[in-house]
Short mmCIF file of C-alpha atoms and ligand atoms in Angstrom, two decimals:
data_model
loop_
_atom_site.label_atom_id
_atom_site.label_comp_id
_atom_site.label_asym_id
_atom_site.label_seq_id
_atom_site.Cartn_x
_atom_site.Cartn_y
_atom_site.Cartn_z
CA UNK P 1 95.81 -103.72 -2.04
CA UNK P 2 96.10 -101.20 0.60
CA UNK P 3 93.62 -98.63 0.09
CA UNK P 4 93.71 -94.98 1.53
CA UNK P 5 92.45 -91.42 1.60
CA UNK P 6 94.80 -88.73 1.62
CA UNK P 7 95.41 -84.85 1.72
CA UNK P 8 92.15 -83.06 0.15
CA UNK P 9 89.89 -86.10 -0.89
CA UNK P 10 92.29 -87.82 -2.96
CA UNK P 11 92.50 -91.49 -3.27
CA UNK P 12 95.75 -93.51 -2.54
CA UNK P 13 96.94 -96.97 -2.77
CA UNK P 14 100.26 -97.42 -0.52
CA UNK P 15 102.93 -99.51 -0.92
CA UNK P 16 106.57 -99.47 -0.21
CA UNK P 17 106.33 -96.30 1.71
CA UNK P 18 104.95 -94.64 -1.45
CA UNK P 19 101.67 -93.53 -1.80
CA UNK P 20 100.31 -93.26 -5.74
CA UNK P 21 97.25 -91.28 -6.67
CA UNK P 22 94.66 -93.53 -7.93
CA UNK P 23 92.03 -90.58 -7.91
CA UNK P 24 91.27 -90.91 -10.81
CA UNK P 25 89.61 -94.44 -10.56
CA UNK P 26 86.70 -92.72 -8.45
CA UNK P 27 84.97 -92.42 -12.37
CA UNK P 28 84.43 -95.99 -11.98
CA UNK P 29 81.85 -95.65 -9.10
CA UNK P 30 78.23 -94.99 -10.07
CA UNK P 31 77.59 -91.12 -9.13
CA UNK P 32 76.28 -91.03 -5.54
CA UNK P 33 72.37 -90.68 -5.51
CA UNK P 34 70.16 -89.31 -2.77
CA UNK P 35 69.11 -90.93 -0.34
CA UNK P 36 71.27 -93.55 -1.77
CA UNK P 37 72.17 -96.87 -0.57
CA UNK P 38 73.00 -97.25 3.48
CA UNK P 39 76.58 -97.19 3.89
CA UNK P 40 79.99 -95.84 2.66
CA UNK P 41 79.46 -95.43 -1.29
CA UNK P 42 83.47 -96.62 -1.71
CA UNK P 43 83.21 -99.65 0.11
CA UNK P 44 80.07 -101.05 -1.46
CA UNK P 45 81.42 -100.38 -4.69
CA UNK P 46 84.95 -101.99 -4.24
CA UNK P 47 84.13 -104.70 -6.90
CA UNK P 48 84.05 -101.93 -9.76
CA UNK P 49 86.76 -100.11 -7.88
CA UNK P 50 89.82 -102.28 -7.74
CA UNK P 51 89.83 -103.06 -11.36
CA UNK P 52 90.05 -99.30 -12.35
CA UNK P 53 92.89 -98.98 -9.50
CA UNK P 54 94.63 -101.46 -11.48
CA UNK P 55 94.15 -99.75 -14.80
CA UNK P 56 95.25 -96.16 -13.71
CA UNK P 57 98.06 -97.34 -10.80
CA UNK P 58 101.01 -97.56 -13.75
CA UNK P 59 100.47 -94.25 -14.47
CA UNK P 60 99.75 -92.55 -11.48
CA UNK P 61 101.84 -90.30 -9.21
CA UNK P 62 103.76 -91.19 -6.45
CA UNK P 63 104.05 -89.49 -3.00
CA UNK P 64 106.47 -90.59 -0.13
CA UNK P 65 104.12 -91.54 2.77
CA UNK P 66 106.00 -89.01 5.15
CA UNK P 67 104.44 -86.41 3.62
CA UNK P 68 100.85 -86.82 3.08
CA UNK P 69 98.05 -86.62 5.23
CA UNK P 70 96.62 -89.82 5.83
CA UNK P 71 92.21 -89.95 6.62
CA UNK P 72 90.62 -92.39 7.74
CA UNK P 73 90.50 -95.48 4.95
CA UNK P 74 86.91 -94.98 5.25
CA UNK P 75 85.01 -92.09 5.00
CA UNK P 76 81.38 -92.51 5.89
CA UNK P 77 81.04 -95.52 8.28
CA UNK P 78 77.40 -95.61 8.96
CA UNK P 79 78.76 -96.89 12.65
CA UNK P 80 81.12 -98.38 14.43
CA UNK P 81 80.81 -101.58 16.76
CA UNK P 82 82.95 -102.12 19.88
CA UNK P 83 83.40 -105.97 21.44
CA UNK P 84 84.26 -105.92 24.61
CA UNK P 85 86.38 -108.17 27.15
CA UNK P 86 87.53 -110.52 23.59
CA UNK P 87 91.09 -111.01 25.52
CA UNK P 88 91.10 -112.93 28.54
CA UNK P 89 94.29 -110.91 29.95
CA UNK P 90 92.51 -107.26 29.40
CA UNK P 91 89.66 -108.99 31.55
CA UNK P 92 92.06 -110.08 34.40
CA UNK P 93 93.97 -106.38 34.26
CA UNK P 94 90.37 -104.72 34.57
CA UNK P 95 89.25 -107.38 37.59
CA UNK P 96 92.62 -106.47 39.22
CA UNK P 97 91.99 -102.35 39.38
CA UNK P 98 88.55 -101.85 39.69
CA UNK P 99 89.29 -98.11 40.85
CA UNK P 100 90.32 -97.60 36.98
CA UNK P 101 87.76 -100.36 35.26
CA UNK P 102 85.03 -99.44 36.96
CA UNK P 103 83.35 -100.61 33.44
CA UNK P 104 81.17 -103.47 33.70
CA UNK P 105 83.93 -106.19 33.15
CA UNK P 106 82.04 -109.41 34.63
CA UNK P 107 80.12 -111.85 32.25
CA UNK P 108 81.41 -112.57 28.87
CA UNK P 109 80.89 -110.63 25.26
CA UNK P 110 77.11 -112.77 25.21
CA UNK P 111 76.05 -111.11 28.45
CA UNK P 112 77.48 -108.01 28.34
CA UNK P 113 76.52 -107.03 24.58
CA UNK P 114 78.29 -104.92 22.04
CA UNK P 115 78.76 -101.54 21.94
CA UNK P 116 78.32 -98.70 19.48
CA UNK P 117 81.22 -95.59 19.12
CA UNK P 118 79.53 -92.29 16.92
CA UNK P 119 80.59 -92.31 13.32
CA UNK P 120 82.01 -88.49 13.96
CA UNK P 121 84.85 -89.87 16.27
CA UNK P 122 86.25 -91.38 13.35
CA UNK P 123 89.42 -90.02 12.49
CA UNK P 124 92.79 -91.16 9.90
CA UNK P 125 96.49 -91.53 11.95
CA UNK P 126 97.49 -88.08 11.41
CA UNK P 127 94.76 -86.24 12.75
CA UNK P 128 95.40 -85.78 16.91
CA UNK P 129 93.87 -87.43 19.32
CA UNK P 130 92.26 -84.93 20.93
CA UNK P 131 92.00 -85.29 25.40
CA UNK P 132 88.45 -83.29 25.71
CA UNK P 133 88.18 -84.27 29.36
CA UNK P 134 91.39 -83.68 30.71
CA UNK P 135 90.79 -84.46 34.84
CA UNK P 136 89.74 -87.83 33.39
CA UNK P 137 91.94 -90.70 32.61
CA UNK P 138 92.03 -91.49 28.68
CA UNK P 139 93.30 -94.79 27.85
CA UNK P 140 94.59 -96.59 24.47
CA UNK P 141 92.84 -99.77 23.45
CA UNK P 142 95.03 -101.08 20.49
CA UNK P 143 92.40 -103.59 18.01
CA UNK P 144 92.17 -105.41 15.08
CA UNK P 145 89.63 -103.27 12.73
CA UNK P 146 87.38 -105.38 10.38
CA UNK P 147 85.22 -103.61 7.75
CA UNK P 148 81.97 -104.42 5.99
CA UNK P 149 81.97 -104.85 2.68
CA UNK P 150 78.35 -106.04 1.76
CA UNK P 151 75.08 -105.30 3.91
CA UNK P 152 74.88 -108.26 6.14
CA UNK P 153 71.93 -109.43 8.41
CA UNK P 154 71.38 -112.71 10.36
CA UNK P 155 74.85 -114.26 8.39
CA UNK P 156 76.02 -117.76 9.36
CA UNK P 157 79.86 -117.65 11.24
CA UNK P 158 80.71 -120.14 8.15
CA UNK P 159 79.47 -117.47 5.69
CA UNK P 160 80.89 -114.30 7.73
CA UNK P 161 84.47 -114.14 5.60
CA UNK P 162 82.54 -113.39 2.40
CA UNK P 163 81.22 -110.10 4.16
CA UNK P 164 84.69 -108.22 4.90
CA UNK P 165 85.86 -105.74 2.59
CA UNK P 166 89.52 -105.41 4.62
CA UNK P 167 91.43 -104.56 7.62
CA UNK P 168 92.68 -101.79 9.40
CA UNK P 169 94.81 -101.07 12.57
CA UNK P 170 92.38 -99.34 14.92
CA UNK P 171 92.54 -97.40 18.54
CA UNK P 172 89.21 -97.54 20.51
CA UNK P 173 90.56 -94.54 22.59
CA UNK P 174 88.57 -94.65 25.91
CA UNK P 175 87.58 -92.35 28.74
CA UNK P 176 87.90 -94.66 31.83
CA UNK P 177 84.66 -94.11 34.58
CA UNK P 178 81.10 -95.09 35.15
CA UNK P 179 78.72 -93.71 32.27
CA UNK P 180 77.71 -95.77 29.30
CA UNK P 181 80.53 -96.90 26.96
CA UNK P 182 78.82 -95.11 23.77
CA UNK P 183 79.42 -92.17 25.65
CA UNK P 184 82.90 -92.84 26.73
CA UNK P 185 83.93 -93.86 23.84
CA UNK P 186 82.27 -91.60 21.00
CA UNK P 187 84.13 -88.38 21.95
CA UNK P 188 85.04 -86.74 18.37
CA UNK P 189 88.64 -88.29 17.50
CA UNK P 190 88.33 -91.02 19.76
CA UNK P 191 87.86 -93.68 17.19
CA UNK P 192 91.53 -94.03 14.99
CA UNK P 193 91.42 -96.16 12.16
CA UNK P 194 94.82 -96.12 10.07
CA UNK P 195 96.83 -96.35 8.29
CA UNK P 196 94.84 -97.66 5.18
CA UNK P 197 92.28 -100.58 4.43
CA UNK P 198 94.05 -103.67 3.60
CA UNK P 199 91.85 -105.87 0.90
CA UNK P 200 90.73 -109.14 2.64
CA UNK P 201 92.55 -110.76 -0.18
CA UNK P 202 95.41 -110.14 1.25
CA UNK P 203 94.85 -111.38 4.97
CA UNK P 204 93.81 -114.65 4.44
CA UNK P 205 93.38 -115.58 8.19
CA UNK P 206 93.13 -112.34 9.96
CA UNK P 207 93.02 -114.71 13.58
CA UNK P 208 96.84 -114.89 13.33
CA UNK P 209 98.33 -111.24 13.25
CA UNK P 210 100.84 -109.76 15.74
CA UNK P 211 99.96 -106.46 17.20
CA UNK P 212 101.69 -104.27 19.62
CA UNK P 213 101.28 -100.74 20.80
CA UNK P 214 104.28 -98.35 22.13
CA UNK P 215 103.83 -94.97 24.07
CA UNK P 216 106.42 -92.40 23.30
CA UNK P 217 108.55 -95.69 22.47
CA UNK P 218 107.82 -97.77 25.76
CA UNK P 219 105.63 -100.96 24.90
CA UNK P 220 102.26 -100.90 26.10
CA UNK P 221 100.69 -103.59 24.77
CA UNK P 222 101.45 -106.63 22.29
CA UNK P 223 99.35 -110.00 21.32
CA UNK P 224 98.42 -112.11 18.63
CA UNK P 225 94.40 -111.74 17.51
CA UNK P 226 94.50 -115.88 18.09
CA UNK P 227 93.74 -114.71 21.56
CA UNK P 228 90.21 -113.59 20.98
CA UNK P 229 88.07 -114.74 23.47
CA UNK P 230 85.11 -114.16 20.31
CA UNK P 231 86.71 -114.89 16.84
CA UNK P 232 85.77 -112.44 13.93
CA UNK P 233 83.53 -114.75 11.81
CA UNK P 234 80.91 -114.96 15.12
CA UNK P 235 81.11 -111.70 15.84
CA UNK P 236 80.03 -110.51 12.55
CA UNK P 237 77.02 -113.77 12.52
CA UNK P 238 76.44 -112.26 16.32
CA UNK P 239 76.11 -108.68 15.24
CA UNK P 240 74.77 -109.20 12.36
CA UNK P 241 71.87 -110.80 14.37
CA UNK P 242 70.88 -107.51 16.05
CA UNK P 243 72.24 -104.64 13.64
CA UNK P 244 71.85 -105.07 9.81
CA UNK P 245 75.70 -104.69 8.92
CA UNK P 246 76.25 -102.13 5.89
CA UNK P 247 79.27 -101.45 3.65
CA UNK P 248 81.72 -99.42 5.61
CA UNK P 249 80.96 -100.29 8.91
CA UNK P 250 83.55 -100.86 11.44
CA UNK P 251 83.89 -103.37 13.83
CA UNK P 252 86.85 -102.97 16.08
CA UNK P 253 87.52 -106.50 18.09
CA UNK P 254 88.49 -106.01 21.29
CA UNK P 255 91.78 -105.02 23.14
CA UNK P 256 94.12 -106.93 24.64
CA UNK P 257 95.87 -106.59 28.11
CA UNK P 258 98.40 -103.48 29.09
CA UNK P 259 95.80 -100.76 28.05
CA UNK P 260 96.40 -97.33 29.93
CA UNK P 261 96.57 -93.40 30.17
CA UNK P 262 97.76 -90.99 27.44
CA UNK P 263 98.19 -87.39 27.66
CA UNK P 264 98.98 -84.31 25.12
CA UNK P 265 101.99 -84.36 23.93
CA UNK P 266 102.43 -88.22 23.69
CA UNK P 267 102.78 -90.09 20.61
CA UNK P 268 101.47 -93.50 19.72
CA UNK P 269 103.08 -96.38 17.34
CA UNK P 270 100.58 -99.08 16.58
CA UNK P 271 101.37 -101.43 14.04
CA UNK P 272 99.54 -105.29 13.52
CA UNK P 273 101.30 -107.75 11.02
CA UNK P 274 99.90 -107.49 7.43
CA UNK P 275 98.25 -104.21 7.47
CA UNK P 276 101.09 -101.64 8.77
CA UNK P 277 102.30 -99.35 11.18
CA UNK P 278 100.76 -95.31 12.25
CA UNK P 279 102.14 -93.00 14.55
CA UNK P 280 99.83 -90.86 15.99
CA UNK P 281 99.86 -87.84 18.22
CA UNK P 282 98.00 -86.75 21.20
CA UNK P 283 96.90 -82.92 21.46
MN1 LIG E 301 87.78 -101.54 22.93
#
């Protein structure tokens, strides 16, 4: 099921180009409570949710995807986790222009550590990316988006499946230079998940998807997530090993070679088999 959040709070499934309003299946969730439970309240209550989906989708009202506004598939991420250098190619591209990567790019993913983006970049496909500083160079970084569906901590790579709630297409957009990557990276609208959250039902193995990125139609960047240099499953036993991994949380996987500037004014097509396709502008 491909799950979504659209125009003023309302909650979509999307299929076929169409999205249906499944709002009303929100009454299924238990009211949220403060302080609550860590994490998005949605995603840890999926279980109860997809059942009541089913129940009201027959009856619920269609819109054509054109014309809604599409938010991010999830709304309160408690944070989001960056791997770096997962594709061997990216890691060659960055070794060959160290004028533009002057990120740390030597050592592997062990060495180097992950990486944290702030929750309040998070943003759906049609919101803008926003350029905030514009005499530096912004790049696209195109990458398979996993999300948490139950709190994980010190899981076993064997066990790590059980723990995703679904996928998403995400951009890790990226201000290229020296400072720390959480800072680079965490700029508001500088984290793009989209179009929806695909149930992990429906991706049985999420380490063979296509994925390609265009810029204003020219092809920027295209691989298959087999390439991971760091599949999913360790990356979620890894993590989980430091960070205590809630429902919600986002875990984009790395980026593969041909990353590079954008500008206001361009537009970006990212689509990765299985999930779906966005198109999202630059401001
Ligand atoms: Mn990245």
């Amino acid at each position: 099921m491909n799950i979504c959040w659209f125009n003023d709070n309302r909650l979509g499934v999307a299929s076929n180009d169409v999205i249906h309003d499944v709002t009303e299946a929100l009454q299924a969730l238990p009211p949220p409570a403060y302080p609550g439970a860590a994490g998005d309240h949605l995603v840890r209550h999926l279980d109860r949710l997809l059942p009541a989906i089913a129940n009201v989708l027959p009856n619920a009202t269609p819109y054509s995807i054109a014309e809604v506004q599409l938010a991010s598939p999830v709304a309160n991420p408690g944070k989001i986790i960056g791997v770096p250098v997962n594709y061997l190619a990216h890691v060659e591209e960055a070794a060959a222009d160290v004028a533009t990567f002057t990120d740390r790019y030597t050592g592997g993913i062990r060495e180097q550590g992950l990486f944290l983006k702030a929750a309040s970049s998070l943003i759906g496909c049609r919101t803008p990316v926003t350029i905030r500083m514009p005499d530096r160079l912004t790049h696209h970084e195109l990458e398979l988006a996993v999300i948490i569906g139950k709190t994980a901590s010190n899981v076993l790579a064997a066990d790590a499946f059980s723990y995703i709630a679904g996928y998403a297409i995400g951009l890790d957009m990226t201000i290229r230079g020296p400072e720390d990557r959480s800072f680079r990276k965490s700029l508001d609208t500088y984290s793009v998940l989209g179009p929806w959250l695909v149930t992990a039902d429906k991706i049985p193995d999420p380490q063979r998807l296509e994925m390609r990125l265009l810029v204003n139609g020219e092809l920027r960047q295209s691989t298959n997530t087999s390439k991971m240099i760091m599949p999913i499953a360790e990356q979620i036993a890894w993590a989980s090993s430091f960070y205590t991994l809630y429902p919600g949380d986002i875990i984009m996987t790395g980026t593969c070679e041909g990353v590079g500037p954008v500008n206001p004014g361009d537009t970006l097509y990212a689509e990765i088999e299985q999930i779906g396709a966005m198109t999202v502008q630059v401001a």
